[in-house]
Structures are given as C-alpha cells and as structure tokens.
Amino acid sequence: MKIIIAENYEDGCKKGAQMFLDLLARKPDALLGLATGDTPKGLYRELIAAAGDGRADFSTARTVNLDEYFGLDGKHDQSYRYFMEQNLFNHINLKPENITIACGVAPKSEEEARMRAFFDANPIDLQLLGIGRNGHIGFNEPEARLRSSFHYTALTEDTIEANSRMFKRSEDVPRAAYTMGVGDIMKAKSVLLLAFGPSKTEAVKKMCDDFVDPWCPATVLKMHPDATLIIDRELADAAGVK
Ligand code: GLP
C-alpha cells in the first residue's frame, strides 16, 4: 500500500482528485467507485472545479456507490443518493443512466441480487473510500468474518453514534445499510482511501502495521496490488506514520 502524507485536508483532496482526473483522461468511460461522509467532500469539490474549467469530462464516465442506508428513500436528505446529488452529481455532466446506487427501500434479496449482478458485470477502475473510526470501509463493520459480496448489514453502535451527528434525532439514525463487500472493494483495479484528522488515528495505526485484521476491515487493503492511502500531516503524526 502506497502512503501519501498531505500537508492538510485541501492538499489531500487535491492529490486524491488528481488520481480521478488522470484516470478519466486515460479512460473516459471509467467506472468510478464513490463514497460518502465528510471526508470525500473536498475531493468532490475539486472534481466539480475541474469539470467547470474543462479539465474533466464526465459525459461517458460511470459511477457506483459503496453503500446506502437501509430504510431511506433516495429522496431523503440523509440518504447517500441525496448526498451524492448535492455534493457531486448535480454539478457535473454525468448522465443519470450512468449512476448506480443501492436503493435503500428495496427488498433485501432483490437488492442484493441486483447489485451483485452489477458488480459481476462491471469492474470498478478506481474505488474511493473513507474510513470509520472503528476501521470500517463502506459499511463493512469489524467482525470475525468479513463478507465478500454486496450485502445488507446491521450497523455497530459506534457507527450509529458517529453518524448520529447528521440526524436531528438519534432514533432516526438507520440501524442497517446496504454495502459493497470487501471482495467487491478488493476487485477494484485501484483503491484510494482518504483519512484526515485525529479521530481516525487508531484505524490508521492498524492500517500501517503488519496485520490483516477483520476487526479493522480497512487492513484488507494491505493485500490489494494498487491501494493508496492519503492522510494529512496531523493524522500521520498522531498515528506515528513516517
Ligand atoms: C460512513 C460511511 C463510510 C465513511 C464513514 C466515515 O459510515 N458509510 O463510507 O467512510 O462514514 O465518514 P466521515 O468521512 O464523515 O468520517
């Protein structure tokens, strides 16, 4: 795994965005694996700026998202579809038919089958990831056994608590989600994980030791042939990453 220490959040987002811009220049119909959360917002701002001044063209690009809350319709303002529309899709020339996101209100078996068929037929070129404080990627939560394929999953108390900041009432925070499995993530040709700030220290320490640990799912990326971790200086210092 390649580790890049950026000066700060903006610098890390610029460096991450450049990987997407380089890919699109090389392969205009690339399949981009996208993520939600506060972390990738700056990278999306960079992509929007690049689309605005002609450095990027999304007209033939395709996207798929990592995960979606279970029980939230795509129009709900906390759904990940809504997040993507607000933070990226509404500002670039991506075609709606080239966007794939799990439907949070679709029945489990149908949605698992639909998304698994999508991943079987469509290899991801570059998968963007954030990381949970507990090391989760997508919604692959720490567990003794990690799931390989797209699946429905319950969320841990730690994740529910971390995500409650986005909801008015804690009882509104979804307790379950749909997510790509770790196998789907590992099948992406390239993977980029962004982590900024001290709350990710423990997870990043584990990403940088020598163990692959299902209790910190992001550690599987050590086995990926083309994985990049971008962290900021503050997090690198806190995690002891040189
Ligand atoms: C959620 C998402 C993850 C994301 C994580 C961290 O749980 N499912 O994909 O990486 O939050 O979010 P943030 O970037 O806001 O710290």
Tab-separated table of C-alpha atoms and ligand atoms in Angstrom:
chain	number	residue	atom	x	y	z
A	1	MET	CA	0.000	0.000	0.000
A	2	LYS	CA	1.318	3.370	-1.018
A	3	ILE	CA	1.048	6.043	1.709
A	4	ILE	CA	0.934	9.742	0.845
A	5	ILE	CA	1.174	12.296	3.648
A	6	ALA	CA	-0.536	15.501	2.549
A	7	GLU	CA	0.038	18.874	4.178
A	8	ASN	CA	-3.619	19.252	5.144
A	9	TYR	CA	-7.186	18.341	4.121
A	10	GLU	CA	-7.244	20.534	0.982
A	11	ASP	CA	-3.897	19.216	-0.208
A	12	GLY	CA	-5.012	15.604	0.391
A	13	CYS	CA	-8.259	16.185	-1.526
A	14	LYS	CA	-6.356	17.753	-4.446
A	15	LYS	CA	-3.967	14.812	-4.630
A	16	GLY	CA	-6.855	12.334	-4.464
A	17	ALA	CA	-8.869	14.215	-7.099
A	18	GLN	CA	-5.869	14.174	-9.422
A	19	MET	CA	-5.992	10.361	-9.441
A	20	PHE	CA	-9.582	10.541	-10.705
A	21	LEU	CA	-8.722	13.213	-13.282
A	22	ASP	CA	-5.770	11.183	-14.586
A	23	LEU	CA	-7.954	8.089	-14.844
A	24	LEU	CA	-10.706	9.949	-16.737
A	25	ALA	CA	-8.169	11.458	-19.153
A	26	ARG	CA	-6.858	7.957	-19.862
A	27	LYS	CA	-10.228	6.185	-19.827
A	28	PRO	CA	-13.235	8.495	-20.372
A	29	ASP	CA	-15.769	5.708	-19.707
A	30	ALA	CA	-14.120	4.560	-16.466
A	31	LEU	CA	-16.277	3.161	-13.679
A	32	LEU	CA	-15.642	5.306	-10.604
A	33	GLY	CA	-16.430	3.807	-7.205
A	34	LEU	CA	-17.625	6.607	-4.927
A	35	ALA	CA	-18.015	7.128	-1.193
A	36	THR	CA	-19.935	9.416	1.151
A	37	GLY	CA	-19.146	11.042	4.502
A	38	ASP	CA	-17.455	14.343	5.293
A	39	THR	CA	-14.060	13.098	4.107
A	40	PRO	CA	-14.608	12.999	0.306
A	41	LYS	CA	-16.466	16.324	0.067
A	42	GLY	CA	-13.274	18.256	-0.703
A	43	LEU	CA	-12.277	15.773	-3.401
A	44	TYR	CA	-15.714	16.179	-4.989
A	45	ARG	CA	-15.291	19.971	-4.905
A	46	GLU	CA	-12.040	19.518	-6.832
A	47	LEU	CA	-13.777	17.337	-9.437
A	48	ILE	CA	-16.567	19.908	-9.820
A	49	ALA	CA	-13.968	22.661	-10.321
A	50	ALA	CA	-12.161	20.533	-12.911
A	51	ALA	CA	-15.428	19.874	-14.778
A	52	GLY	CA	-16.179	23.614	-14.663
A	53	ASP	CA	-12.935	24.709	-16.272
A	54	GLY	CA	-12.691	21.943	-18.833
A	55	ARG	CA	-10.102	19.728	-17.113
A	56	ALA	CA	-12.597	16.887	-16.730
A	57	ASP	CA	-15.444	15.474	-18.772
A	58	PHE	CA	-17.889	13.097	-17.086
A	59	SER	CA	-20.171	12.635	-20.124
A	60	THR	CA	-19.183	8.993	-20.607
A	61	ALA	CA	-17.999	8.225	-17.059
A	62	ARG	CA	-19.927	5.755	-14.926
A	63	THR	CA	-20.246	5.695	-11.142
A	64	VAL	CA	-21.264	3.239	-8.462
A	65	ASN	CA	-21.571	3.960	-4.770
A	66	LEU	CA	-20.195	1.913	-1.945
A	67	ASP	CA	-23.235	1.859	0.255
A	68	GLU	CA	-26.640	3.252	1.188
A	69	TYR	CA	-28.662	3.413	4.384
A	70	PHE	CA	-31.343	0.760	4.651
A	71	GLY	CA	-34.818	2.201	5.032
A	72	LEU	CA	-34.092	5.622	3.491
A	73	ASP	CA	-35.531	6.516	0.116
A	74	GLY	CA	-33.111	8.226	-2.315
A	75	LYS	CA	-35.036	11.492	-1.817
A	76	HIS	CA	-34.420	11.509	1.947
A	77	ASP	CA	-31.926	14.267	2.773
A	78	GLN	CA	-29.707	11.842	4.689
A	79	SER	CA	-29.693	9.142	2.005
A	80	TYR	CA	-26.400	8.626	0.264
A	81	ARG	CA	-28.054	9.178	-3.129
A	82	TYR	CA	-29.144	12.633	-1.987
A	83	PHE	CA	-25.633	13.296	-0.622
A	84	MET	CA	-24.109	12.388	-3.991
A	85	GLU	CA	-26.560	14.600	-5.883
A	86	GLN	CA	-25.816	17.571	-3.622
A	87	ASN	CA	-22.054	17.108	-3.420
A	88	LEU	CA	-21.233	15.957	-6.953
A	89	PHE	CA	-23.809	14.721	-9.432
A	90	ASN	CA	-25.832	17.940	-9.754
A	91	HIS	CA	-22.686	19.886	-10.642
A	92	ILE	CA	-21.065	17.762	-13.356
A	93	ASN	CA	-22.143	16.395	-16.736
A	94	LEU	CA	-22.568	12.795	-15.565
A	95	LYS	CA	-25.546	11.040	-17.201
A	96	PRO	CA	-28.235	9.811	-14.761
A	97	GLU	CA	-28.285	6.417	-16.503
A	98	ASN	CA	-24.583	6.011	-15.708
A	99	ILE	CA	-25.152	6.309	-11.939
A	100	THR	CA	-25.643	3.212	-9.785
A	101	ILE	CA	-26.523	3.396	-6.088
A	102	ALA	CA	-28.298	0.798	-3.978
A	103	CYS	CA	-31.933	1.575	-3.269
A	104	GLY	CA	-32.411	1.796	0.499
A	105	VAL	CA	-36.081	0.875	0.354
A	106	ALA	CA	-35.780	-2.109	-1.995
A	107	PRO	CA	-36.369	-5.592	-0.531
A	108	LYS	CA	-33.169	-7.241	0.699
A	109	SER	CA	-32.972	-10.289	-1.535
A	110	GLU	CA	-33.882	-8.330	-4.690
A	111	GLU	CA	-31.409	-5.538	-3.999
A	112	GLU	CA	-28.585	-7.922	-3.126
A	113	ALA	CA	-29.197	-9.825	-6.369
A	114	ARG	CA	-29.401	-6.640	-8.480
A	115	MET	CA	-26.217	-5.143	-7.090
A	116	ARG	CA	-24.272	-8.411	-7.150
A	117	ALA	CA	-25.152	-8.782	-10.845
A	118	PHE	CA	-23.942	-5.214	-11.416
A	119	PHE	CA	-20.568	-5.871	-9.761
A	120	ASP	CA	-20.146	-9.163	-11.645
A	121	ALA	CA	-20.610	-7.357	-14.961
A	122	ASN	CA	-18.842	-4.051	-14.217
A	123	PRO	CA	-15.283	-3.949	-12.871
A	124	ILE	CA	-14.515	-0.759	-10.931
A	125	ASP	CA	-11.488	1.215	-12.161
A	126	LEU	CA	-10.859	3.331	-9.070
A	127	GLN	CA	-12.658	2.931	-5.758
A	128	LEU	CA	-12.696	5.856	-3.341
A	129	LEU	CA	-13.000	5.041	0.365
A	130	GLY	CA	-13.275	6.893	3.633
A	131	ILE	CA	-12.816	5.039	6.894
A	132	GLY	CA	-14.935	4.736	10.029
A	133	ARG	CA	-13.345	5.404	13.417
A	134	ASN	CA	-13.577	1.657	14.004
A	135	GLY	CA	-11.850	0.880	10.690
A	136	HIS	CA	-14.976	0.109	8.677
A	137	ILE	CA	-14.926	0.601	4.906
A	138	GLY	CA	-18.249	1.131	3.183
A	139	PHE	CA	-20.387	-0.432	5.891
A	140	ASN	CA	-18.179	-3.470	6.379
A	141	GLU	CA	-18.111	-3.326	10.149
A	142	PRO	CA	-15.475	-5.035	12.355
A	143	GLU	CA	-16.380	-8.705	12.670
A	144	ALA	CA	-14.720	-12.107	12.995
A	145	ARG	CA	-15.714	-12.903	9.399
A	146	LEU	CA	-15.993	-10.243	6.678
A	147	ARG	CA	-18.487	-10.539	3.826
A	148	SER	CA	-17.081	-10.587	0.300
A	149	SER	CA	-20.135	-9.607	-1.794
A	150	PHE	CA	-22.673	-6.798	-1.733
A	151	HIS	CA	-24.965	-7.316	1.259
A	152	TYR	CA	-27.395	-5.995	3.831
A	153	THR	CA	-25.782	-5.398	7.220
A	154	ALA	CA	-26.630	-4.183	10.701
A	155	LEU	CA	-24.547	-1.210	11.895
A	156	THR	CA	-22.490	-1.180	15.093
A	157	GLU	CA	-23.324	1.134	17.984
A	158	ASP	CA	-20.076	3.023	17.311
A	159	THR	CA	-21.078	3.751	13.706
A	160	ILE	CA	-24.662	4.660	14.662
A	161	GLU	CA	-23.262	7.072	17.248
A	162	ALA	CA	-20.714	8.558	14.789
A	163	ASN	CA	-23.388	9.052	12.131
A	164	SER	CA	-25.974	10.496	14.529
A	165	ARG	CA	-24.388	13.939	14.101
A	166	MET	CA	-26.112	14.126	10.710
A	167	PHE	CA	-29.622	13.419	12.053
A	168	LYS	CA	-31.931	15.645	14.121
A	169	ARG	CA	-32.956	12.809	16.472
A	170	SER	CA	-30.758	9.853	17.403
A	171	GLU	CA	-33.709	7.466	16.933
A	172	ASP	CA	-33.804	8.494	13.244
A	173	VAL	CA	-30.298	7.152	12.528
A	174	PRO	CA	-30.635	3.996	10.411
A	175	ARG	CA	-29.577	0.802	12.179
A	176	ALA	CA	-28.775	-1.074	8.945
A	177	ALA	CA	-27.388	-0.481	5.455
A	178	TYR	CA	-26.560	-1.993	2.101
A	179	THR	CA	-22.862	-2.130	1.300
A	180	MET	CA	-20.334	-3.429	-1.174
A	181	GLY	CA	-18.469	-6.345	0.405
A	182	VAL	CA	-14.723	-6.352	0.945
A	183	GLY	CA	-14.384	-8.668	-2.066
A	184	ASP	CA	-16.101	-6.086	-4.285
A	185	ILE	CA	-13.684	-3.435	-2.979
A	186	MET	CA	-10.653	-5.682	-3.464
A	187	LYS	CA	-11.718	-6.376	-7.083
A	188	ALA	CA	-11.435	-2.666	-7.976
A	189	LYS	CA	-8.357	-2.138	-10.150
A	190	SER	CA	-7.164	0.688	-7.890
A	191	VAL	CA	-8.306	1.780	-4.452
A	192	LEU	CA	-7.857	5.170	-2.790
A	193	LEU	CA	-8.584	5.612	0.915
A	194	LEU	CA	-8.682	9.126	2.372
A	195	ALA	CA	-8.402	9.726	6.109
A	196	PHE	CA	-7.957	13.081	7.798
A	197	GLY	CA	-7.872	14.263	11.394
A	198	PRO	CA	-7.161	12.642	14.757
A	199	SER	CA	-10.453	10.709	15.093
A	200	LYS	CA	-9.074	8.177	12.588
A	201	THR	CA	-5.793	7.604	14.478
A	202	GLU	CA	-6.440	4.081	15.811
A	203	ALA	CA	-7.790	2.840	12.477
A	204	VAL	CA	-4.846	4.300	10.542
A	205	LYS	CA	-2.325	2.841	13.015
A	206	LYS	CA	-3.780	-0.598	12.251
A	207	MET	CA	-3.699	0.089	8.504
A	208	CYS	CA	0.019	0.749	8.824
A	209	ASP	CA	1.042	-2.247	10.971
A	210	ASP	CA	1.780	-5.694	9.529
A	211	PHE	CA	-1.563	-7.419	10.271
A	212	VAL	CA	-4.680	-8.076	8.229
A	213	ASP	CA	-7.336	-7.892	10.926
A	214	PRO	CA	-11.087	-8.344	10.306
A	215	TRP	CA	-11.666	-6.279	13.466
A	216	CYS	CA	-10.286	-3.350	11.436
A	217	PRO	CA	-11.703	-4.078	7.947
A	218	ALA	CA	-9.580	-1.444	6.163
A	219	THR	CA	-6.489	-3.569	6.881
A	220	VAL	CA	-7.506	-5.886	3.995
A	221	LEU	CA	-6.231	-3.153	1.646
A	222	LYS	CA	-2.682	-4.270	2.518
A	223	MET	CA	-3.356	-7.204	0.187
A	224	HIS	CA	-4.508	-5.000	-2.709
A	225	PRO	CA	-1.995	-4.662	-5.568
A	226	ASP	CA	-2.757	-0.965	-6.159
A	227	ALA	CA	-4.019	0.702	-2.977
A	228	THR	CA	-3.170	4.270	-1.951
A	229	LEU	CA	-3.734	5.809	1.469
A	230	ILE	CA	-3.764	9.615	1.665
A	231	ILE	CA	-3.614	11.091	5.171
A	232	ASP	CA	-2.884	14.562	6.464
A	233	ARG	CA	0.209	15.523	8.467
A	234	GLU	CA	-1.758	15.840	11.723
A	235	LEU	CA	-3.100	12.277	11.428
A	236	ALA	CA	0.281	10.927	10.301
A	237	ASP	CA	1.906	12.416	13.420
A	238	ALA	CA	-0.858	11.111	15.710
A	239	ALA	CA	-0.620	7.605	14.215
A	240	GLY	CA	3.183	7.613	14.115
A	241	VAL	CA	3.271	7.193	10.321
A	242	LYS	CA	6.541	8.366	8.787
B	1	GLP	C1	-19.905	6.219	6.964
B	1	GLP	C2	-19.733	5.681	5.541
B	1	GLP	C3	-18.294	5.370	5.243
B	1	GLP	C4	-17.416	6.539	5.636
B	1	GLP	C5	-17.524	6.765	7.123
B	1	GLP	C6	-16.641	7.892	7.639
B	1	GLP	O1	-20.083	5.229	7.910
B	1	GLP	N1	-20.515	4.514	5.286
B	1	GLP	O2	-18.175	5.079	3.855
B	1	GLP	O3	-16.092	6.290	5.272
B	1	GLP	O4	-18.873	7.082	7.425
B	1	GLP	O5	-17.250	9.130	7.444
B	1	GLP	P1	-16.536	10.531	7.546
B	1	GLP	O6	-15.788	10.703	6.276
B	1	GLP	O7	-17.652	11.513	7.689
B	1	GLP	O8	-15.650	10.470	8.728
